[in-house]
Amino acid sequence: MLGNPLNSGDGGPLIDALPCGLLQLDAEDCVVRWNQCLQRWTGRSLESVQGRRLTEIYPDAPKLGRLLAETRASRQPRVLSQMFHHWLIPVPLPVGHISGFSEMQQECHLRLLAAPSDHLAITILDVTAGVVGQQRGRAMNRDLIAARDRAELSLRDLEEHEFALDQHAIVAVTDTRGTITYVNEKFCALSQYTREELIGRNHRVLNSGQHSKEFFCGMWATISRGEVWHGEVCNLAKDGGRYWVDTTVVPLGRREGKPAKYIAIRTDITARKRSEAVLALQARLLRQTQQSAQIGGWEYDCTTGRLHWTEEMFRLHELTPSNHEPTLENSVAFYAAGSVPIVSSAFQRALSRGEPWDLELSFITALGRNLWVRTTGEAEQVDGKTLRVFGSLQDITVRKNVEQVLTQAKAEAELGNRAKSAFLSTMSHEIRTPMNAVIGFSGLLLDTTLDVDQRSYVEALKESGEDLLRILNDILDYSDMESARIPLKTKALDTAALVAELANGYETKARERQLSLSVSIAPGTPPRLCADGPRLLQVLGNLVSNGIKFTERGGITVQVHGVDQSGRSHLRFTVTDTGIGIPRDRHAEIFQHFNQVDATNSRLYGGAGLGLAISKRLVELMGGQIGFESEFGRGSTFWFTLPLAPRGEAGAKELLPKSGAT
């Protein structure tokens, strides 16, 4: 309980006005109140008795402790006998002009107050008679008893009010110098100090350093004038943590025109202040993010018809809140003429049907700058009724300018690529014409009578011409791939016939290098597949040709079998050789354009490094996948898959490869 705080130092106006003595004891029989009348009668001040047990103040009083205990137990008011008058009032009472009356002319009443805790009130009444007459004595007695009852009722009300306040608020009392004279339990719990650690110390012990000197000077100036002060204060707890309290400081009592003490009533707002700090941080980060991304936000309230802009919205429009009140009409007017009907229509659809929008439109600021903006909008609806429409506006001028530059650069690059492709195509055709003649006439020469050296020369000439023609074809294919001009004629193909044609085309070359060429189709392999025949043979030819080229001993094996891939049937072609293999650190580069495993390979084996890159592109265009496995010095296995022909295609006649193929 608050005890003293709500009562001024000399007993409070009501209690001090009583013509009787009144003292109040708490549940431990310690003095809580001791009014001015009692101070005059006993010669003891409130400061000398407050907080002390009554039995300590009057240790010689007979039966005092037992009488107090009995009163608490019975909860009934008692009248003390005259033997107690003497130790309470050791001298005759100087009431008015009457003097010389005996101890029998005073009465002491002991009552238990109906308060939240067991407080006792003792009242001492002057019932003097004789000089003024018996009738006057009775009248005075009645008046005094009535006054006493009013005082006790006031005490009970104060106790109840104090109890209620203690349950809710954080309460402290200081003197005029800021020295703490009282704190309640909530104050101790929040500050983490005990009551003993706080009483007698200056309130500055709780100063967190959060507030300026001027802050506290203003507070003290207000309460020193006897005015109530209200504010939010950050205090320092015993463990060094900070807490915030909503504080009201009320001056109490008047001594020589100035307050006698101050009572501070507080509520803990630490959680609220932390939430406010988090919200402030989030708002600051949002503003910074909006500024960095040049994104402004807006909201239209359908109920009030008010349009709200964020700070960044004003900046994007090159306006300020002080010189512009945003409305739907003037906001739409900032869009370029061709964009106004687009954004207006989008807003109406959102308003009526709740449809969102995301548009990139031309925009003109208040200062006349032309921008590209991305505008978005979304409606919030309840039961089919639109309550608000909100969205964002972002400056995308830089991105649009970059896109324009990139588009122009792409167009120029495509133009240059087409010119290059046209040049390569023309040159390859121009070179291919005489090269065909060289190869053709070399073949005719081989049909004539030649000596050994001549035949060797002509064969070398013919072989070199064929290699050069193959390189020209690869360059032309590469040029077509860059310009995305590879035409594919996909149709159902006979698997066996295709493999037989491949074997016939490369059997002679393998035999010339004393290598074996083995071709096999697994039992149950579907007879048809869906692909471009010439392009499929080109891929297989590249893989088999590479196998022959990079194999010194052993042979090349071609296998075909069916597989399931992504829930669809495919044919898998595998080409395995026993050649030089590919180092593991070069695997990632094998399908790149103009790539050779080793620069010396180009000199030793020939080729431009385009075959595998072209093969990969062709397989992917036909809907398949390609890959390989290889170990340096142990050969390579290249594979690719292609989708089968749709069900219902008629099967082709199965053809077997010629000799040398199985």
XYZ file of C-alpha atoms in Angstrom:
662
model
C 0.000 0.000 0.000
C 1.040 3.560 -0.575
C 0.628 4.512 3.125
C 2.086 7.964 3.443
C 2.160 9.117 -0.247
C -1.448 10.093 -0.643
C -1.417 11.717 2.776
C 0.593 14.921 3.101
C 3.394 15.074 5.594
C 1.245 16.612 8.333
C -1.764 14.293 7.925
C -3.710 15.705 4.999
C -6.233 18.566 4.987
C -9.221 16.505 6.107
C -7.473 14.503 8.796
C -5.558 17.509 10.117
C -8.800 19.477 10.406
C -10.207 16.999 12.929
C -10.431 18.248 16.559
C -9.392 14.802 17.725
C -6.203 12.834 17.667
C -5.907 10.129 14.972
C -3.198 7.604 14.252
C -3.179 4.676 11.784
C -1.257 1.412 12.073
C -0.462 -0.966 9.207
C -0.760 -4.761 9.354
C 2.540 -4.914 11.298
C 1.355 -2.336 13.860
C 3.740 0.271 12.419
C 2.624 3.916 12.376
C 1.407 5.090 8.989
C -0.448 8.321 9.915
C -0.200 10.646 12.928
C -2.258 13.793 12.519
C -1.416 17.318 13.652
C -3.828 17.223 16.586
C -2.054 14.151 17.913
C 1.328 15.762 17.307
C 0.259 18.728 19.502
C -1.172 16.511 22.257
C 1.711 14.017 22.417
C 4.582 16.296 21.550
C 5.780 13.691 19.010
C 6.227 14.595 15.316
C 5.145 12.368 12.427
C 8.781 11.886 11.368
C 9.727 10.567 14.805
C 7.078 7.839 14.854
C 6.390 6.959 11.206
C 7.331 3.381 10.323
C 7.923 2.365 13.950
C 5.864 -0.202 15.848
C 3.497 1.341 18.371
C 4.743 -1.078 21.025
C 8.271 0.262 20.423
C 7.106 3.878 20.826
C 5.271 3.010 24.096
C 7.056 -0.059 25.473
C 5.632 0.541 28.991
C 1.975 0.636 27.890
C 0.203 -2.208 29.707
C -1.489 -4.887 27.617
C -1.003 -2.812 24.396
C 0.210 -5.625 22.156
C -2.501 -8.014 23.357
C -5.227 -5.402 22.875
C -4.126 -4.708 19.290
C -4.082 -8.422 18.492
C -7.530 -8.963 20.029
C -8.961 -6.091 18.043
C -7.592 -7.562 14.794
C -8.990 -10.985 15.665
C -12.474 -9.727 16.626
C -12.586 -7.049 13.907
C -14.795 -5.004 16.284
C -14.172 -1.412 17.462
C -13.027 -1.001 21.068
C -12.870 1.773 23.607
C -9.612 1.838 25.510
C -9.810 2.127 29.273
C -8.427 5.182 31.041
C -5.225 3.361 31.929
C -4.248 3.759 28.246
C -5.065 7.447 28.166
C -2.107 8.257 30.296
C 0.593 6.706 28.103
C -0.947 8.207 24.971
C -1.647 11.632 26.462
C 0.746 12.086 29.404
C -0.471 15.624 30.227
C -3.949 17.197 30.461
C -5.280 18.333 27.076
C -5.211 22.105 26.591
C -8.537 22.308 24.795
C -9.854 25.865 24.379
C -10.075 27.892 27.628
C -10.736 24.809 29.742
C -7.984 23.531 31.991
C -7.454 21.399 35.026
C -9.658 18.481 33.895
C -8.800 14.958 34.872
C -7.764 11.908 32.855
C -11.331 10.625 33.043
C -12.411 13.346 30.610
C -10.804 11.751 27.474
C -11.768 8.653 25.463
C -9.605 6.469 23.137
C -11.275 4.428 20.410
C -9.573 1.525 18.596
C -11.113 0.491 15.233
C -10.130 -1.940 12.449
C -10.444 -0.214 9.059
C -12.227 -2.024 6.195
C -9.226 -1.691 3.910
C -7.394 -4.076 1.517
C -5.004 -4.810 4.385
C -5.585 -4.990 8.165
C -4.961 -1.392 9.191
C -5.993 -0.121 12.631
C -7.144 3.416 13.405
C -6.937 4.861 16.917
C -8.880 8.040 17.651
C -8.627 10.093 20.885
C -11.651 12.232 21.679
C -12.002 15.110 24.205
C -15.214 14.528 26.119
C -14.608 17.266 28.701
C -17.626 18.234 30.839
C -18.191 20.194 34.010
C -17.196 23.779 33.269
C -19.283 24.031 30.126
C -22.011 21.771 31.361
C -23.107 18.250 30.787
C -25.300 19.119 27.795
C -22.531 20.857 25.940
C -20.277 17.901 26.636
C -22.770 15.504 25.106
C -23.191 17.700 22.024
C -19.466 18.005 21.585
C -19.161 14.274 22.056
C -21.668 13.602 19.298
C -19.937 16.046 16.959
C -16.552 14.557 17.684
C -17.794 11.023 17.143
C -19.383 12.068 13.828
C -16.122 13.766 12.813
C -14.201 10.679 13.817
C -16.481 8.444 11.726
C -16.026 10.720 8.709
C -12.281 10.620 9.157
C -12.257 6.819 9.360
C -14.450 6.631 6.252
C -11.986 8.892 4.467
C -9.158 6.657 5.605
C -10.895 3.595 4.224
C -11.498 5.374 0.887
C -7.867 6.422 0.761
C -6.747 2.871 1.506
C -8.903 1.462 -1.292
C -7.757 4.102 -3.766
C -4.156 3.508 -2.821
C -4.557 -0.251 -3.208
C -6.116 0.116 -6.677
C -3.373 2.530 -7.741
C -0.661 0.204 -6.452
C -2.032 -2.683 -8.513
C -1.795 -0.707 -11.734
C 0.822 2.009 -11.491
C 4.490 2.441 -10.657
C 4.588 4.939 -7.810
C 7.370 6.910 -6.154
C 7.497 9.917 -3.848
C 10.403 12.341 -3.548
C 11.058 15.434 -1.532
C 11.698 18.779 -3.162
C 15.365 17.888 -3.723
C 14.514 14.679 -5.603
C 15.382 12.350 -2.740
C 13.246 9.221 -2.835
C 11.055 8.797 0.250
C 8.700 6.079 -0.981
C 8.451 3.478 -3.777
C 5.910 0.720 -4.329
C 6.539 -2.894 -5.311
C 6.006 -2.296 -9.033
C 8.657 0.418 -8.970
C 11.130 -1.980 -7.356
C 10.305 -4.810 -9.773
C 10.819 -2.627 -12.847
C 13.958 -0.824 -11.636
C 15.416 -4.033 -10.115
C 16.352 -2.119 -6.953
C 15.060 -3.049 -3.515
C 13.127 -0.521 -1.449
C 16.090 -0.245 0.932
C 18.422 0.574 -1.987
C 16.164 3.380 -3.204
C 14.842 5.126 -0.105
C 17.075 8.089 0.726
C 18.830 8.139 -2.676
C 18.340 10.847 -5.280
C 16.174 10.006 -8.253
C 19.201 10.663 -10.486
C 20.271 7.061 -9.774
C 17.785 6.092 -12.512
C 19.075 8.616 -15.087
C 19.820 6.727 -18.320
C 21.451 9.634 -20.155
C 18.760 9.413 -22.833
C 17.420 12.898 -22.159
C 19.119 16.272 -22.264
C 19.732 18.516 -19.303
C 17.119 20.913 -20.688
C 14.531 18.113 -20.557
C 14.861 17.692 -16.799
C 15.214 21.426 -16.167
C 11.862 21.944 -17.858
C 10.270 19.208 -15.751
C 11.584 20.637 -12.460
C 10.529 24.153 -13.440
C 6.975 22.920 -14.035
C 6.540 20.952 -10.827
C 8.292 23.607 -8.739
C 5.525 26.006 -9.764
C 3.021 23.492 -8.378
C 1.915 22.372 -11.854
C 1.460 18.773 -12.997
C 4.090 17.516 -15.473
C 3.543 14.705 -17.973
C 6.051 13.064 -20.289
C 7.804 9.880 -21.404
C 11.044 9.106 -19.583
C 13.763 6.542 -20.248
C 15.217 5.191 -16.986
C 18.180 2.965 -16.202
C 17.585 -0.309 -14.331
C 20.039 -1.776 -11.853
C 21.373 -4.297 -14.405
C 22.134 -1.511 -16.911
C 19.077 -2.129 -19.070
C 16.846 0.720 -20.133
C 13.094 0.959 -19.722
C 10.540 3.595 -20.701
C 7.745 4.906 -18.475
C 4.841 7.228 -19.184
C 5.189 9.581 -16.218
C 2.915 12.035 -14.427
C 4.490 14.063 -11.594
C 2.046 15.707 -9.177
C 3.169 18.269 -6.552
C 1.717 17.595 -3.074
C 1.274 19.802 0.013
C 2.117 23.451 0.310
C 4.794 24.913 2.542
C 5.326 28.626 2.273
C 3.621 28.614 -1.123
C 5.762 25.817 -2.549
C 5.174 22.063 -2.967
C 6.274 19.937 -0.034
C 6.877 16.751 -2.054
C 6.208 15.132 -5.421
C 4.442 11.909 -6.296
C 5.312 10.306 -9.638
C 2.804 7.870 -11.120
C 4.128 5.828 -14.039
C 3.139 3.069 -16.476
C 5.640 0.845 -18.260
C 5.696 1.606 -22.019
C 8.959 -0.174 -22.861
C 7.275 -2.676 -25.198
C 5.463 0.121 -27.011
C 8.657 2.163 -27.406
C 10.486 -0.874 -28.765
C 7.685 -1.484 -31.248
C 7.804 2.179 -32.244
C 11.580 1.926 -32.726
C 11.173 -1.170 -34.920
C 8.453 0.521 -36.954
C 10.574 3.660 -37.311
C 13.531 1.555 -38.491
C 11.353 -0.315 -40.969
C 9.895 2.945 -42.244
C 13.399 4.387 -42.667
C 14.611 1.272 -44.502
C 11.510 1.359 -46.697
C 12.153 4.999 -47.575
C 15.786 4.237 -48.374
C 14.785 1.232 -50.465
C 12.194 3.266 -52.341
C 14.737 5.995 -52.998
C 17.368 3.508 -54.179
C 14.929 1.663 -56.426
C 13.093 4.888 -57.364
C 9.757 3.345 -56.388
C 6.931 5.421 -54.954
C 3.766 4.095 -53.365
C 0.188 5.347 -53.473
C -3.234 4.452 -52.082
C -6.736 5.548 -53.055
C -9.429 5.343 -50.368
C -12.722 4.580 -52.115
C -14.735 5.689 -49.076
C -13.221 9.148 -48.690
C -12.014 9.652 -52.252
C -8.600 10.660 -50.909
C -5.372 9.771 -52.720
C -2.238 9.348 -50.597
C 1.360 9.469 -51.899
C 4.615 8.430 -50.265
C 7.574 10.817 -50.192
C 9.154 9.058 -53.167
C 5.976 9.598 -55.231
C 6.350 13.340 -54.783
C 10.029 13.117 -55.719
C 9.267 11.112 -58.891
C 6.731 13.745 -59.930
C 9.236 16.484 -58.997
C 6.748 17.950 -56.531
C 6.543 18.500 -52.760
C 3.655 17.881 -50.345
C 3.536 21.603 -49.632
C 2.815 22.611 -53.235
C 0.666 19.718 -54.462
C -2.467 17.893 -53.282
C -2.675 14.604 -55.240
C -5.999 13.585 -56.791
C -6.926 10.938 -59.336
C -7.424 13.557 -62.038
C -4.132 15.417 -61.637
C -2.203 12.153 -61.138
C -3.358 10.694 -64.452
C -2.509 13.987 -66.168
C 1.234 13.346 -65.663
C 1.181 10.474 -68.166
C 1.943 11.178 -71.813
C -1.089 11.699 -74.045
C -0.966 8.189 -75.482
C -0.659 6.614 -72.037
C -3.532 8.451 -70.322
C -6.374 6.258 -71.692
C -4.375 3.108 -70.903
C -3.799 3.882 -67.223
C -7.307 5.329 -66.812
C -8.878 2.172 -68.205
C -6.675 -0.013 -65.973
C -7.747 1.949 -62.876
C -11.443 1.665 -63.744
C -11.149 -2.099 -64.229
C -9.461 -2.409 -60.841
C -12.159 -0.263 -59.251
C -15.103 -2.130 -60.785
C -13.787 -5.696 -61.174
C -10.750 -5.855 -58.892
C -8.332 -6.508 -61.788
C -4.652 -5.688 -61.090
C -2.353 -4.029 -63.616
C 1.357 -3.827 -64.372
C 2.206 -1.420 -67.190
C 5.221 0.411 -68.623
C 4.200 3.832 -69.878
C 5.595 7.189 -70.910
C 5.457 9.895 -68.237
C 6.121 13.636 -67.931
C 7.174 15.195 -64.592
C 6.026 18.548 -63.231
C 9.303 20.044 -64.526
C 8.723 18.650 -68.006
C 11.178 15.734 -67.935
C 10.191 12.714 -70.027
C 10.419 9.406 -68.162
C 9.502 5.807 -68.589
C 7.652 4.448 -65.564
C 6.383 1.086 -64.437
C 2.981 1.522 -62.815
C 1.247 -1.226 -60.838
C -2.110 -1.339 -59.106
C -4.146 -3.738 -57.024
C -7.630 -3.544 -55.500
C -8.715 -4.614 -52.033
C -12.284 -5.914 -52.098
C -14.695 -7.181 -49.443
C -17.898 -8.921 -50.566
C -17.316 -7.712 -54.108
C -16.955 -4.063 -53.062
C -13.678 -2.258 -53.613
C -12.465 -0.546 -50.446
C -9.155 0.784 -51.714
C -6.814 0.660 -54.678
C -3.077 0.819 -54.072
C 0.066 0.420 -56.114
C 3.494 1.717 -57.021
C 5.277 3.895 -59.537
C 8.893 3.212 -60.548
C 11.241 5.207 -62.730
C 12.568 2.737 -65.352
C 14.006 5.313 -67.735
C 17.574 4.020 -67.357
C 16.481 0.431 -68.005
C 14.463 1.496 -71.036
C 17.415 3.431 -72.437
C 19.679 0.413 -71.922
C 17.107 -1.837 -73.591
C 16.955 0.550 -76.526
C 20.739 0.539 -76.839
C 20.828 -3.247 -76.578
C 18.049 -3.614 -79.134
C 19.918 -1.386 -81.538
C 23.173 -3.250 -80.880
C 21.411 -6.570 -81.400
C 19.955 -5.369 -84.658
C 23.368 -4.202 -85.810
C 24.932 -7.492 -84.686
C 22.278 -9.496 -86.495
C 22.851 -7.403 -89.591
C 26.593 -8.042 -89.346
C 25.944 -11.737 -88.668
C 23.718 -11.987 -91.727
C 26.393 -10.272 -93.812
C 29.028 -12.657 -92.420
C 26.812 -15.678 -93.036
C 26.070 -14.509 -96.546
C 29.802 -14.083 -97.125
C 30.614 -17.527 -95.704
C 27.841 -19.134 -97.678
C 28.967 -17.456 -100.893
C 32.614 -18.280 -100.313
C 31.893 -21.881 -99.322
C 29.855 -22.361 -102.488
C 32.520 -20.641 -104.567
C 35.241 -22.816 -103.040
C 33.139 -25.951 -103.140
C 32.653 -25.742 -106.917
C 36.363 -25.997 -107.831
C 36.923 -28.391 -104.926
C 34.352 -30.784 -106.333
C 36.181 -30.590 -109.600
C 39.487 -31.369 -107.894
C 37.972 -34.347 -106.098
C 36.167 -35.533 -109.238
C 39.187 -35.339 -111.513
C 41.323 -36.981 -108.812
C 38.899 -39.879 -108.876
C 39.139 -40.055 -112.679
C 42.921 -40.044 -112.528
C 42.811 -42.968 -110.122
C 40.931 -44.930 -112.782
C 43.816 -44.483 -115.218
C 47.119 -46.294 -115.422
C 49.466 -44.743 -112.887
C 52.725 -45.819 -111.369
C 53.020 -46.247 -107.623
C 54.210 -42.720 -106.876
C 51.619 -41.106 -109.126
C 48.809 -43.097 -107.549
C 50.036 -42.105 -104.081
C 50.066 -38.438 -105.066
C 46.581 -38.547 -106.564
C 45.146 -40.398 -103.570
C 46.631 -37.804 -101.226
C 45.197 -35.049 -103.414
C 41.743 -36.648 -103.394
C 41.816 -37.253 -99.615
C 42.917 -33.670 -98.910
C 40.171 -32.353 -101.138
C 37.566 -34.394 -99.314
C 38.859 -33.137 -95.956
C 38.765 -29.573 -97.166
C 35.233 -30.073 -98.499
C 34.149 -31.445 -95.101
C 35.649 -28.419 -93.327
C 33.821 -26.120 -95.728
C 30.560 -27.906 -94.983
C 31.155 -27.555 -91.221
C 31.856 -23.836 -91.600
C 28.671 -23.396 -93.604
C 26.662 -25.309 -90.961
C 28.207 -23.211 -88.193
C 27.274 -20.042 -90.059
C 23.725 -21.288 -90.468
C 23.511 -22.114 -86.741
C 24.630 -18.607 -85.760
C 21.953 -17.081 -87.945
C 19.373 -19.688 -86.817
C 18.879 -20.803 -90.407
C 19.255 -24.569 -90.054
C 16.205 -26.057 -91.765
C 15.083 -29.428 -90.396
C 12.821 -31.831 -92.223
C 11.772 -34.188 -89.460
C 10.023 -37.371 -90.471
C 9.765 -41.029 -89.509
C 12.929 -42.952 -90.456
C 13.798 -46.621 -90.726
C 16.332 -47.256 -87.980
C 18.015 -50.308 -89.574
C 18.349 -48.679 -92.999
C 19.867 -45.572 -91.432
C 22.476 -47.584 -89.497
C 23.325 -49.687 -92.549
C 23.892 -46.530 -94.608
C 26.238 -45.214 -91.917
C 28.223 -48.476 -91.861
C 28.573 -48.555 -95.638
C 29.831 -44.967 -95.675
C 32.640 -45.478 -93.122
C 33.624 -49.135 -93.515
C 36.235 -48.388 -96.153
C 37.883 -45.610 -94.094
C 38.076 -47.857 -91.066
C 39.617 -50.671 -93.080
C 42.204 -48.301 -94.573
C 43.378 -47.468 -90.999
C 43.270 -51.169 -90.105
C 40.441 -50.564 -87.614
C 37.238 -52.522 -87.079
C 33.797 -50.906 -87.400
C 31.005 -52.764 -85.626
C 27.323 -51.729 -85.818
C 24.536 -53.403 -83.824
C 20.847 -52.855 -83.060
C 19.616 -54.302 -79.762
C 16.726 -56.782 -79.971
C 13.343 -55.126 -79.404
C 14.575 -51.745 -80.592
C 11.673 -49.834 -82.183
C 12.075 -49.907 -85.955
C 11.350 -46.240 -86.562
C 12.328 -42.888 -85.143
C 11.445 -39.244 -85.759
C 14.341 -37.162 -87.104
C 15.905 -35.365 -90.062
C 17.693 -38.203 -91.907
C 20.609 -36.284 -93.456
C 21.232 -34.362 -90.241
C 21.115 -37.558 -88.155
C 23.650 -39.174 -90.498
C 25.751 -35.999 -90.181
C 25.823 -36.367 -86.375
C 26.599 -40.094 -86.504
C 29.184 -39.445 -89.217
C 30.922 -36.801 -87.089
C 31.143 -39.178 -84.118
C 32.299 -42.179 -86.188
C 34.740 -40.034 -88.192
C 36.248 -38.670 -84.946
C 36.508 -42.220 -83.618
C 38.401 -43.343 -86.718
C 40.560 -40.200 -86.718
C 41.680 -40.458 -83.073
C 42.101 -44.251 -82.857
C 45.409 -45.922 -83.704
C 44.539 -49.507 -82.723
C 41.345 -51.383 -82.049
C 38.075 -50.203 -83.515
C 34.812 -48.298 -83.344
C 31.490 -49.720 -82.161
C 28.060 -48.221 -82.953
C 25.098 -49.435 -80.881
C 21.395 -48.557 -81.026
C 18.763 -49.417 -78.410
C 15.516 -48.038 -76.983
C 15.281 -46.073 -73.674
C 12.600 -44.270 -71.661
C 13.368 -40.603 -71.085
C 11.072 -38.088 -69.402
C 8.136 -40.462 -69.799
C 8.677 -40.842 -73.553
C 10.376 -43.521 -75.655
C 13.673 -42.588 -77.317
C 16.414 -44.248 -79.339
C 19.926 -44.066 -77.915
C 22.897 -44.079 -80.323
C 26.282 -44.905 -78.793
C 29.636 -44.577 -80.571
C 32.603 -46.101 -78.685
C 36.249 -45.992 -79.778
C 39.552 -47.234 -78.357
C 41.414 -44.044 -79.217
C 43.417 -41.442 -77.347
C 40.585 -40.366 -75.016
C 39.974 -36.949 -73.479
C 41.610 -35.640 -70.274
C 39.078 -34.995 -67.482
C 40.053 -31.319 -67.172
C 38.986 -30.771 -70.798
C 35.556 -32.392 -70.587
C 33.728 -29.086 -70.065
C 35.135 -27.656 -73.320
C 34.483 -30.560 -75.650
C 31.278 -29.211 -77.239
C 32.556 -25.638 -77.678
C 33.111 -24.146 -81.099
C 36.600 -24.368 -82.629
C 37.763 -26.524 -79.724
C 40.404 -29.259 -79.886
C 41.491 -31.306 -76.891
C 45.089 -30.342 -77.686
C 46.380 -27.759 -80.138
C 48.613 -30.456 -81.587
C 45.526 -32.499 -82.532
C 44.678 -30.025 -85.223
C 48.113 -30.519 -86.761
C 48.203 -34.297 -86.286
C 44.622 -35.202 -87.140
C 43.223 -32.172 -88.940
C 39.811 -30.585 -88.462
C 38.522 -27.181 -87.342
C 36.984 -28.207 -84.001
C 33.409 -27.628 -85.193
C 32.107 -31.163 -85.592
C 31.013 -31.832 -81.994
C 29.573 -28.326 -81.525
C 27.501 -28.736 -84.673
C 26.438 -32.249 -83.627
C 25.234 -30.995 -80.226
C 23.186 -28.220 -81.819
C 21.614 -30.582 -84.367
C 20.663 -33.167 -81.729
C 19.007 -30.500 -79.568
C 17.103 -29.100 -82.556
C 15.730 -32.600 -83.205
C 14.517 -32.823 -79.576
C 17.306 -35.012 -78.187
C 20.267 -34.880 -75.816
C 23.964 -35.612 -76.306
C 26.807 -36.490 -73.943
C 29.995 -38.506 -73.538
C 32.266 -40.443 -71.197
C 36.004 -40.572 -71.709
C 39.264 -41.389 -69.976
C 42.566 -40.204 -71.308
C 44.437 -43.060 -73.038
C 41.450 -45.439 -72.807
C 39.092 -44.180 -75.498
C 35.740 -42.390 -75.522
C 32.037 -43.163 -75.694
C 29.755 -40.542 -77.235
C 25.982 -40.952 -77.084
C 22.842 -39.100 -78.063
C 19.119 -39.774 -77.837
C 16.284 -38.897 -80.217
C 12.514 -39.307 -79.765
C 10.753 -42.183 -81.494
C 8.191 -41.701 -84.236
C 4.573 -41.294 -82.978
C 2.586 -44.471 -82.433
C 0.732 -45.717 -85.481
C 3.568 -45.115 -87.986
C 4.000 -48.105 -90.284
C 7.202 -50.024 -89.639
C 9.931 -50.006 -92.296
C 11.550 -53.042 -93.749
C 14.518 -54.089 -91.639
C 17.829 -53.777 -93.499
C 21.072 -55.398 -92.381
C 24.416 -53.637 -92.745
C 26.925 -54.908 -95.310
C 29.924 -56.938 -94.354
C 31.839 -55.437 -91.487
C 28.634 -54.460 -89.656
C 26.610 -56.647 -87.315
